[in-house]
Amino acid sequence: MNPTRPTGLAVGRTMGIVVTIATLVISAACGTTPPAEPAAEEAPVEAAAVAPLGDQLDISLFRQGSSAMTLVPSPRELQAALGAAGLETTLSTLVPARTWKPDAKDPDRVAVRTGVIIADLLLTVKTAKDEEMIGRLASIQDGMKTLDGGSDIDATIQDLMDRIKAGAVDRDALLSELDELSQVAVPELEFHGKKRIVPLIKAGSWLAGAHLVAEAAKKDDKPAASSGILKQPEVVSYFQGYTKAEEGKVSSEVAQQLETSLAQLETVAKKEGPLAATDVDTVATATHAVMELL
Amino acid sequence: MKHLTATLLLAAGLAVSAPAHAQSDDAATACVRAKAWEARQQGWNLRALDASSLRPGELRAWPLALAPGLTYRILTCGEEGITALDVLLVDGNGNVVARAADSGREPTLEHKPETPSRVHLVVRPREAKTGDALHTAIAVLYR
């Protein structure tokens, strides 16, 4: 157990303080505290205002934010959408025991694999045994090391593992932390300027989630109900932009299969009308083909 | 990693350390993070959290693929110099499909799409006490 971390009991005792301080942080940050007196020597500022936006905008003028940060639904979001669509099977029950290729130095393979493990971890955080979660976190940590993710993410994952081992974190809190790890922290990583790494990690997570959604739709025999979740041409298109290496070549075995599978998913995503059983089979097969190479 | 650090400190109950580390966020990010944390206690889940620095009238757009059946909540905070912030969802043809009704520098927007859709989340400071670039932060949540 990490001696600098509080135990679960200590966490409970400090919750009142946490709430108080969090409230102070919220109040200070959100401006609900009384305004301070302006400094006497403060220079005058010129106010600025523009007209309200209309109901039609020229999207070519948009300054784009990060697609990696916002575009792609998380695996847990796919699970939530599945429930909203009336499918009863939960994705966590379909997460398989996975075996990985021993040669784990190809960055494409490691990135996509790490994304798959992140998806597995997120989907099973409420049900997995501690040792399963620690095993997945260790695999993610290894992947991040291989990809040069940096010392911060390494220390963060180690800290999570230490706290799980010590029984010092409950699953709800852990879920929130893992959500932020996968949805905010990982997309912020720079991987020494290798721009494909974050999209490939996200691709792994999304493909793993899409595969499980397809399997759930097959199990429940409700292919049409999965249409709104699996028909995401913009997401597929985003990943297609990263199958090629920086020099414009599809260099790795994983990237080649990714390109093939994404082309199949693109066809399904652009299909008119609800998905049929054969479409869901295509999704399951195309996504499985990538994961088989990991 | 600054985003992660602040949240982990709160989640782990390291109350004494939280304010000092949270200062690594700008005020707008700290504000939206606190709102997101509060929303997560109410059953919302996090899709994304990001920040930008914008002058009055300058747009920033984040692409979002949305799933039908889920409700999305967009939380925003502008730093203190911003007095009104526009927050909209715009479809691929430039049509505004949703707009935050509340004015001020912390508007919230909720949207429940009926079909799978790709939209842009657009944020723009409309009024500010200065013409300088100021921080704005967004959080996208769903349930």
Coordinates of C-alpha atoms in Angstrom, one line a residue:
Chain A
M1 CA 0.0 0.0 0.0
N2 CA 1.2 3.4 -0.8
P3 CA 1.7 5.1 2.6
T4 CA 1.0 8.6 1.2
R5 CA -2.5 7.6 0.1
P6 CA -5.4 7.6 2.6
T7 CA -7.3 4.3 3.3
G8 CA -10.9 4.0 2.3
L9 CA -11.8 4.9 5.8
A10 CA -9.6 8.0 5.8
V11 CA -11.2 8.9 2.5
G12 CA -14.6 8.7 4.1
R13 CA -13.5 10.9 7.0
T14 CA -12.1 13.5 4.7
M15 CA -15.2 13.7 2.4
G16 CA -16.6 16.5 4.3
I17 CA -13.4 18.5 3.8
V18 CA -13.4 17.5 0.2
V19 CA -16.9 18.8 -0.3
T20 CA -16.1 22.0 1.5
I21 CA -12.9 22.6 -0.5
A22 CA -14.5 21.5 -3.8
T23 CA -17.3 24.0 -3.1
L24 CA -14.7 26.7 -2.5
V25 CA -13.0 25.7 -5.7
I26 CA -16.3 25.8 -7.6
S27 CA -17.2 29.1 -6.1
A28 CA -13.9 30.7 -6.8
A29 CA -13.7 29.3 -10.3
C30 CA -17.3 30.0 -11.3
G31 CA -17.3 33.6 -9.9
T32 CA -20.0 33.2 -7.2
T33 CA -17.8 34.9 -4.6
P34 CA -18.2 38.7 -4.2
P35 CA -16.0 40.6 -6.7
A36 CA -12.8 42.0 -5.4
E37 CA -12.2 45.7 -5.3
P38 CA -10.3 46.8 -8.5
A39 CA -6.7 47.7 -8.0
A40 CA -6.2 51.5 -8.0
E41 CA -3.5 51.3 -10.6
E42 CA -5.4 49.0 -12.9
A43 CA -5.5 50.2 -16.5
P44 CA -8.9 50.9 -18.0
V45 CA -10.1 48.1 -20.3
E46 CA -12.2 48.4 -23.4
A47 CA -15.4 46.2 -23.4
A48 CA -16.1 44.2 -26.5
A49 CA -19.4 42.8 -27.8
V50 CA -20.5 41.2 -31.0
A51 CA -24.0 40.5 -32.4
P52 CA -25.8 37.2 -31.5
L53 CA -25.3 34.3 -33.9
G54 CA -28.1 33.5 -36.3
D55 CA -29.7 30.1 -37.0
Q56 CA -27.4 29.4 -40.0
L57 CA -23.6 29.4 -39.7
D58 CA -20.8 29.1 -42.3
I59 CA -19.0 25.9 -41.0
S60 CA -16.0 26.6 -43.2
L61 CA -15.1 29.4 -40.8
F62 CA -15.0 27.2 -37.8
R63 CA -11.7 26.9 -35.9
Q64 CA -11.7 23.2 -35.2
G65 CA -11.1 21.8 -31.8
S66 CA -9.4 18.4 -31.3
S67 CA -11.3 15.6 -32.9
A68 CA -9.4 13.1 -30.8
M69 CA -10.8 14.7 -27.7
T70 CA -14.5 15.0 -28.6
L71 CA -15.6 13.1 -31.7
V72 CA -15.6 9.5 -30.8
P73 CA -18.1 8.0 -28.3
S74 CA -16.5 6.1 -25.4
P75 CA -17.1 2.4 -24.9
R76 CA -19.3 3.2 -21.9
E77 CA -21.3 5.6 -24.1
L78 CA -21.8 2.7 -26.5
Q79 CA -23.1 0.6 -23.6
A80 CA -25.5 3.4 -22.6
A81 CA -26.7 3.8 -26.2
L82 CA -27.3 0.1 -26.4
G83 CA -29.6 0.2 -23.3
A84 CA -31.4 3.2 -24.7
A85 CA -31.9 1.3 -28.0
G86 CA -33.7 -1.5 -26.1
L87 CA -30.9 -4.1 -26.2
E88 CA -30.7 -6.1 -23.0
T89 CA -27.3 -7.7 -23.2
T90 CA -24.7 -5.7 -21.4
L91 CA -21.3 -5.4 -23.1
S92 CA -19.4 -6.3 -19.9
T93 CA -20.8 -9.8 -20.1
L94 CA -19.3 -10.2 -23.6
V95 CA -15.8 -9.0 -23.0
P96 CA -13.6 -12.1 -23.7
A97 CA -10.4 -13.3 -22.1
R98 CA -7.9 -12.0 -24.7
T99 CA -4.5 -13.3 -25.7
W100 CA -2.0 -11.1 -27.3
K101 CA 0.8 -11.5 -29.9
P102 CA 4.1 -11.8 -28.2
D103 CA 6.0 -9.3 -30.4
A104 CA 4.7 -6.1 -28.9
K105 CA 7.0 -3.5 -30.3
D106 CA 5.2 -2.5 -33.4
P107 CA 3.7 0.9 -32.4
D108 CA 0.5 0.4 -34.5
R109 CA -0.2 -2.9 -32.8
V110 CA 0.6 -1.6 -29.4
A111 CA -1.6 1.5 -29.8
V112 CA -4.7 -0.4 -31.1
R113 CA -4.2 -3.1 -28.5
T114 CA -3.9 -0.5 -25.7
G115 CA -7.2 1.0 -26.9
V116 CA -8.9 -2.4 -26.8
I117 CA -7.7 -3.0 -23.2
I118 CA -8.9 0.5 -22.2
A119 CA -12.3 -0.4 -23.5
D120 CA -12.3 -3.8 -21.7
L121 CA -11.3 -2.0 -18.5
L122 CA -14.0 0.7 -18.8
L123 CA -16.7 -1.8 -19.5
T124 CA -15.8 -4.2 -16.7
V125 CA -14.9 -1.8 -13.9
K126 CA -18.0 -2.5 -12.0
T127 CA -17.8 -6.3 -12.3
A128 CA -14.1 -7.4 -12.7
K129 CA -12.1 -8.8 -9.8
D130 CA -9.3 -6.6 -8.5
E131 CA -6.6 -8.8 -10.0
E132 CA -8.3 -8.5 -13.5
M133 CA -8.4 -4.8 -13.3
I134 CA -4.8 -4.6 -12.1
G135 CA -3.8 -6.9 -15.0
R136 CA -5.5 -4.7 -17.5
L137 CA -4.0 -1.5 -16.0
A138 CA -0.5 -3.2 -16.1
S139 CA -1.1 -4.0 -19.8
I140 CA -2.1 -0.4 -20.5
Q141 CA 0.9 0.8 -18.5
D142 CA 3.2 -1.4 -20.6
G143 CA 1.6 -0.1 -23.8
M144 CA 2.1 3.5 -22.8
K145 CA 5.7 2.8 -22.0
T146 CA 6.3 1.2 -25.4
L147 CA 4.6 4.2 -27.0
D148 CA 6.6 6.8 -25.1
G149 CA 3.6 8.1 -23.3
G150 CA 5.7 9.7 -20.6
S151 CA 6.3 9.5 -16.9
D152 CA 3.1 11.2 -15.8
I153 CA 0.7 8.6 -17.3
D154 CA 3.0 5.9 -16.0
A155 CA 2.8 7.2 -12.5
T156 CA -0.9 7.8 -12.7
I157 CA -1.6 4.2 -13.8
Q158 CA 0.8 2.9 -11.1
D159 CA -1.1 5.0 -8.5
L160 CA -4.4 3.5 -9.6
M161 CA -3.0 0.0 -9.4
D162 CA -1.6 0.7 -5.9
R163 CA -4.9 2.0 -4.6
I164 CA -6.8 -1.0 -6.0
K165 CA -4.3 -3.3 -4.4
A166 CA -4.8 -1.5 -1.1
G167 CA -8.6 -1.5 -1.4
A168 CA -8.4 2.3 -1.2
V169 CA -10.8 3.2 -4.0
D170 CA -14.4 2.3 -4.6
R171 CA -15.6 1.3 -8.0
D172 CA -17.8 4.3 -8.7
A173 CA -14.9 6.7 -8.0
L174 CA -12.6 4.4 -10.0
L175 CA -15.0 4.6 -12.9
S176 CA -14.9 8.4 -12.9
E177 CA -11.1 8.3 -12.8
L178 CA -10.8 5.8 -15.6
D179 CA -13.3 7.8 -17.7
E180 CA -11.1 10.9 -17.3
L181 CA -8.0 8.8 -18.0
S182 CA -9.3 7.5 -21.3
Q183 CA -11.4 10.5 -22.4
V184 CA -9.2 13.4 -21.4
A185 CA -5.7 12.4 -20.2
V186 CA -4.8 10.0 -23.0
P187 CA -5.9 12.3 -25.9
E188 CA -3.7 15.0 -24.3
L189 CA -0.6 12.9 -24.5
E190 CA 1.8 13.8 -27.3
F191 CA 3.8 10.6 -27.7
H192 CA 6.8 12.6 -28.9
G193 CA 5.0 14.2 -31.8
K194 CA 3.7 10.9 -33.2
K195 CA 0.2 12.1 -34.3
R196 CA -1.2 8.7 -35.1
I197 CA -0.9 7.2 -31.7
V198 CA -3.9 8.8 -30.0
P199 CA -6.3 8.1 -33.0
L200 CA -5.0 4.5 -33.1
I201 CA -5.6 4.1 -29.4
K202 CA -9.1 5.6 -29.8
A203 CA -9.6 3.3 -32.8
G204 CA -8.8 0.2 -30.7
S205 CA -11.3 1.3 -28.0
W206 CA -14.0 2.1 -30.5
L207 CA -13.5 -1.1 -32.6
A208 CA -13.7 -3.2 -29.4
G209 CA -16.9 -1.4 -28.4
A210 CA -18.4 -1.7 -31.8
H211 CA -17.5 -5.4 -31.9
L212 CA -19.3 -6.0 -28.6
V213 CA -22.3 -4.0 -29.7
A214 CA -22.6 -6.2 -32.9
E215 CA -22.3 -9.3 -30.7
A216 CA -25.0 -8.0 -28.4
A217 CA -27.3 -7.3 -31.3
K218 CA -26.7 -10.8 -32.6
K219 CA -27.3 -12.3 -29.2
D220 CA -30.6 -10.3 -28.7
D221 CA -31.5 -10.8 -32.4
K222 CA -32.1 -7.1 -32.8
P223 CA -29.8 -5.9 -35.6
A224 CA -32.0 -2.9 -36.4
A225 CA -31.7 -1.7 -32.8
S226 CA -28.0 -1.3 -33.2
S227 CA -28.3 1.0 -36.2
G228 CA -28.0 4.2 -34.3
I229 CA -24.8 3.1 -32.6
L230 CA -23.0 1.4 -35.4
K231 CA -23.8 3.7 -38.2
Q232 CA -21.3 6.4 -37.5
P233 CA -19.7 7.3 -40.9
E234 CA -17.9 10.4 -39.5
V235 CA -16.2 8.3 -36.8
V236 CA -15.1 5.7 -39.4
S237 CA -13.9 8.5 -41.7
Y238 CA -11.9 10.0 -38.8
F239 CA -10.0 6.8 -38.2
Q240 CA -9.4 6.2 -41.9
G241 CA -7.4 9.4 -41.9
Y242 CA -4.8 7.7 -39.6
T243 CA -4.3 4.2 -41.1
K244 CA -1.4 5.5 -43.1
A245 CA 2.0 6.3 -41.5
E246 CA 3.4 9.8 -41.6
E247 CA 5.1 9.1 -44.9
G248 CA 1.8 8.1 -46.5
K249 CA 2.3 4.3 -46.4
V250 CA 0.2 1.6 -44.8
S251 CA 3.2 0.1 -43.2
S252 CA 2.1 -2.5 -40.6
E253 CA 0.1 -5.6 -40.7
V254 CA -2.3 -4.0 -38.2
A255 CA -2.7 -0.8 -40.2
Q256 CA -3.4 -2.8 -43.4
Q257 CA -6.2 -4.8 -41.6
L258 CA -7.5 -1.6 -40.1
E259 CA -7.8 0.0 -43.5
T260 CA -9.6 -3.1 -44.8
S261 CA -11.9 -3.4 -41.8
L262 CA -12.7 0.4 -41.8
A263 CA -13.7 0.2 -45.5
Q264 CA -16.2 -2.6 -44.6
L265 CA -17.5 -0.5 -41.7
E266 CA -17.8 2.5 -43.9
T267 CA -20.1 0.5 -46.2
V268 CA -22.3 -0.5 -43.3
A269 CA -22.3 3.0 -41.8
K270 CA -23.4 4.6 -45.0
K271 CA -26.2 2.1 -45.7
E272 CA -29.7 3.5 -46.0
G273 CA -32.3 2.3 -43.5
P274 CA -31.9 0.1 -40.4
L275 CA -29.1 -2.5 -40.3
A276 CA -29.9 -6.2 -41.1
A277 CA -28.4 -9.3 -39.5
T278 CA -25.9 -9.5 -42.4
D279 CA -24.7 -6.0 -41.7
V280 CA -24.2 -6.7 -38.0
D281 CA -22.3 -9.8 -39.0
T282 CA -20.1 -7.7 -41.2
V283 CA -19.3 -5.4 -38.3
A284 CA -18.6 -8.3 -36.0
T285 CA -16.3 -9.9 -38.6
A286 CA -14.5 -6.7 -39.6
T287 CA -13.8 -5.7 -36.0
H288 CA -12.7 -9.2 -35.0
A289 CA -10.2 -9.3 -37.9
V290 CA -8.3 -6.4 -36.4
M291 CA -8.4 -7.7 -32.8
E292 CA -7.1 -11.1 -34.0
L293 CA -3.9 -9.4 -35.1
L294 CA -3.2 -7.8 -31.7
Chain B
M1 CA -2.0 15.5 -17.7
K2 CA -3.0 18.6 -15.6
H3 CA -6.6 17.7 -16.2
L4 CA -6.1 14.2 -14.8
T5 CA -4.1 15.3 -11.8
A6 CA -6.8 17.6 -10.5
T7 CA -9.6 15.1 -10.8
L8 CA -7.6 12.3 -9.3
L9 CA -6.8 14.4 -6.3
L10 CA -10.5 15.1 -5.7
A11 CA -11.5 11.5 -6.4
A12 CA -8.9 10.2 -4.0
G13 CA -9.9 12.5 -1.2
L14 CA -6.6 14.3 -1.0
A15 CA -8.4 17.4 0.2
V16 CA -5.4 19.3 1.4
S17 CA -3.5 19.0 -1.9
A18 CA -6.5 19.7 -4.2
P19 CA -6.5 23.5 -4.3
A20 CA -2.8 23.8 -4.9
H21 CA -2.8 21.3 -7.8
A22 CA -6.1 22.6 -9.2
Q23 CA -4.3 25.9 -9.7
S24 CA -2.5 24.3 -12.7
D25 CA -5.8 24.6 -14.5
D26 CA -6.9 28.0 -15.7
A27 CA -10.0 29.4 -13.9
A28 CA -12.4 28.4 -16.7
T29 CA -11.1 24.8 -16.8
A30 CA -11.2 24.6 -13.0
C31 CA -14.8 25.8 -13.1
V32 CA -16.0 23.4 -15.8
R33 CA -14.1 20.6 -14.1
A34 CA -15.9 21.3 -10.8
K35 CA -19.3 21.4 -12.6
A36 CA -18.5 18.1 -14.4
W37 CA -17.5 16.5 -11.1
E38 CA -20.8 17.6 -9.6
A39 CA -22.8 16.3 -12.6
R40 CA -21.1 13.0 -12.4
Q41 CA -22.4 12.6 -8.9
Q42 CA -25.8 13.0 -10.5
G43 CA -25.3 10.1 -13.0
W44 CA -23.8 12.0 -15.9
N45 CA -20.8 10.4 -17.6
L46 CA -17.9 12.2 -19.2
R47 CA -17.3 12.2 -23.0
A48 CA -14.7 15.0 -23.1
L49 CA -13.2 18.1 -21.4
D50 CA -11.3 20.7 -23.3
A51 CA -10.4 24.4 -23.2
S52 CA -9.6 27.2 -25.6
S53 CA -8.5 30.8 -25.6
L54 CA -10.9 33.1 -27.6
R55 CA -11.4 36.8 -28.3
P56 CA -14.9 38.2 -28.3
G57 CA -16.6 37.1 -31.6
E58 CA -14.1 34.3 -32.2
L59 CA -15.6 30.8 -32.7
R60 CA -14.2 27.5 -31.6
A61 CA -15.9 24.3 -32.9
W62 CA -15.5 20.7 -31.6
P63 CA -16.9 17.8 -33.6
L64 CA -19.2 15.4 -31.8
A65 CA -20.8 12.1 -33.0
L66 CA -24.0 11.7 -31.0
A67 CA -25.9 8.5 -30.4
P68 CA -29.8 8.5 -30.4
G69 CA -31.5 7.8 -27.1
L70 CA -28.9 9.5 -25.0
T71 CA -29.1 12.9 -23.5
Y72 CA -26.0 15.1 -23.8
R73 CA -25.2 17.9 -21.5
I74 CA -22.7 20.6 -22.5
L75 CA -21.2 22.5 -19.6
T76 CA -19.2 25.7 -20.3
C77 CA -17.3 28.3 -18.3
G78 CA -15.7 31.5 -19.5
E79 CA -13.1 33.2 -17.3
E80 CA -14.1 36.3 -15.4
G81 CA -13.7 38.9 -18.2
I82 CA -16.3 37.2 -20.3
T83 CA -19.9 38.4 -19.6
A84 CA -21.8 36.4 -22.3
L85 CA -20.9 33.2 -24.0
D86 CA -22.7 31.7 -27.0
V87 CA -23.0 27.9 -26.9
L88 CA -24.6 26.1 -29.9
L89 CA -24.8 22.7 -31.6
V90 CA -24.6 23.1 -35.4
D91 CA -25.2 20.3 -38.0
G92 CA -23.1 19.6 -41.1
N93 CA -25.1 22.1 -43.1
G94 CA -24.5 24.9 -40.7
N95 CA -28.0 24.8 -39.2
V96 CA -28.2 25.5 -35.5
V97 CA -29.9 22.5 -33.9
A98 CA -29.7 23.6 -30.3
R99 CA -28.7 26.7 -28.4
A100 CA -28.0 27.4 -24.8
A101 CA -30.8 29.5 -23.5
D102 CA -29.1 31.0 -20.5
S103 CA -26.9 34.0 -20.9
G104 CA -23.8 34.8 -18.9
R105 CA -20.4 33.1 -18.9
E106 CA -21.5 29.6 -17.8
P107 CA -24.2 28.5 -20.1
T108 CA -25.4 24.9 -20.1
L109 CA -27.0 23.1 -23.1
E110 CA -28.8 19.8 -23.2
H111 CA -29.6 17.9 -26.3
K112 CA -31.2 14.5 -27.0
P113 CA -30.8 13.5 -30.6
E114 CA -33.4 11.2 -32.2
T115 CA -31.0 9.9 -34.9
P116 CA -27.3 9.3 -35.0
S117 CA -25.8 12.7 -35.8
R118 CA -22.6 14.5 -36.3
V119 CA -22.6 18.1 -35.0
H120 CA -20.2 20.8 -34.0
L121 CA -20.2 22.2 -30.6
V122 CA -19.6 25.9 -31.1
V123 CA -18.5 28.2 -28.4
R124 CA -18.0 32.0 -28.8
P125 CA -17.6 34.8 -26.3
R126 CA -20.2 37.3 -27.3
E127 CA -19.5 40.0 -24.7
A128 CA -16.5 40.7 -22.6
K129 CA -14.9 43.4 -20.5
T130 CA -11.9 43.4 -22.8
G131 CA -11.0 42.6 -26.4
D132 CA -8.2 40.2 -25.3
A133 CA -8.3 36.5 -25.7
L134 CA -9.9 34.8 -22.6
H135 CA -10.1 31.2 -21.5
T136 CA -13.3 29.2 -22.1
A137 CA -13.7 25.5 -21.2
I138 CA -16.2 22.9 -22.2
A139 CA -17.2 19.5 -20.8
V140 CA -19.4 17.1 -22.8
L141 CA -21.4 14.6 -20.7
Y142 CA -24.0 12.0 -21.5
R143 CA -26.5 9.7 -19.8

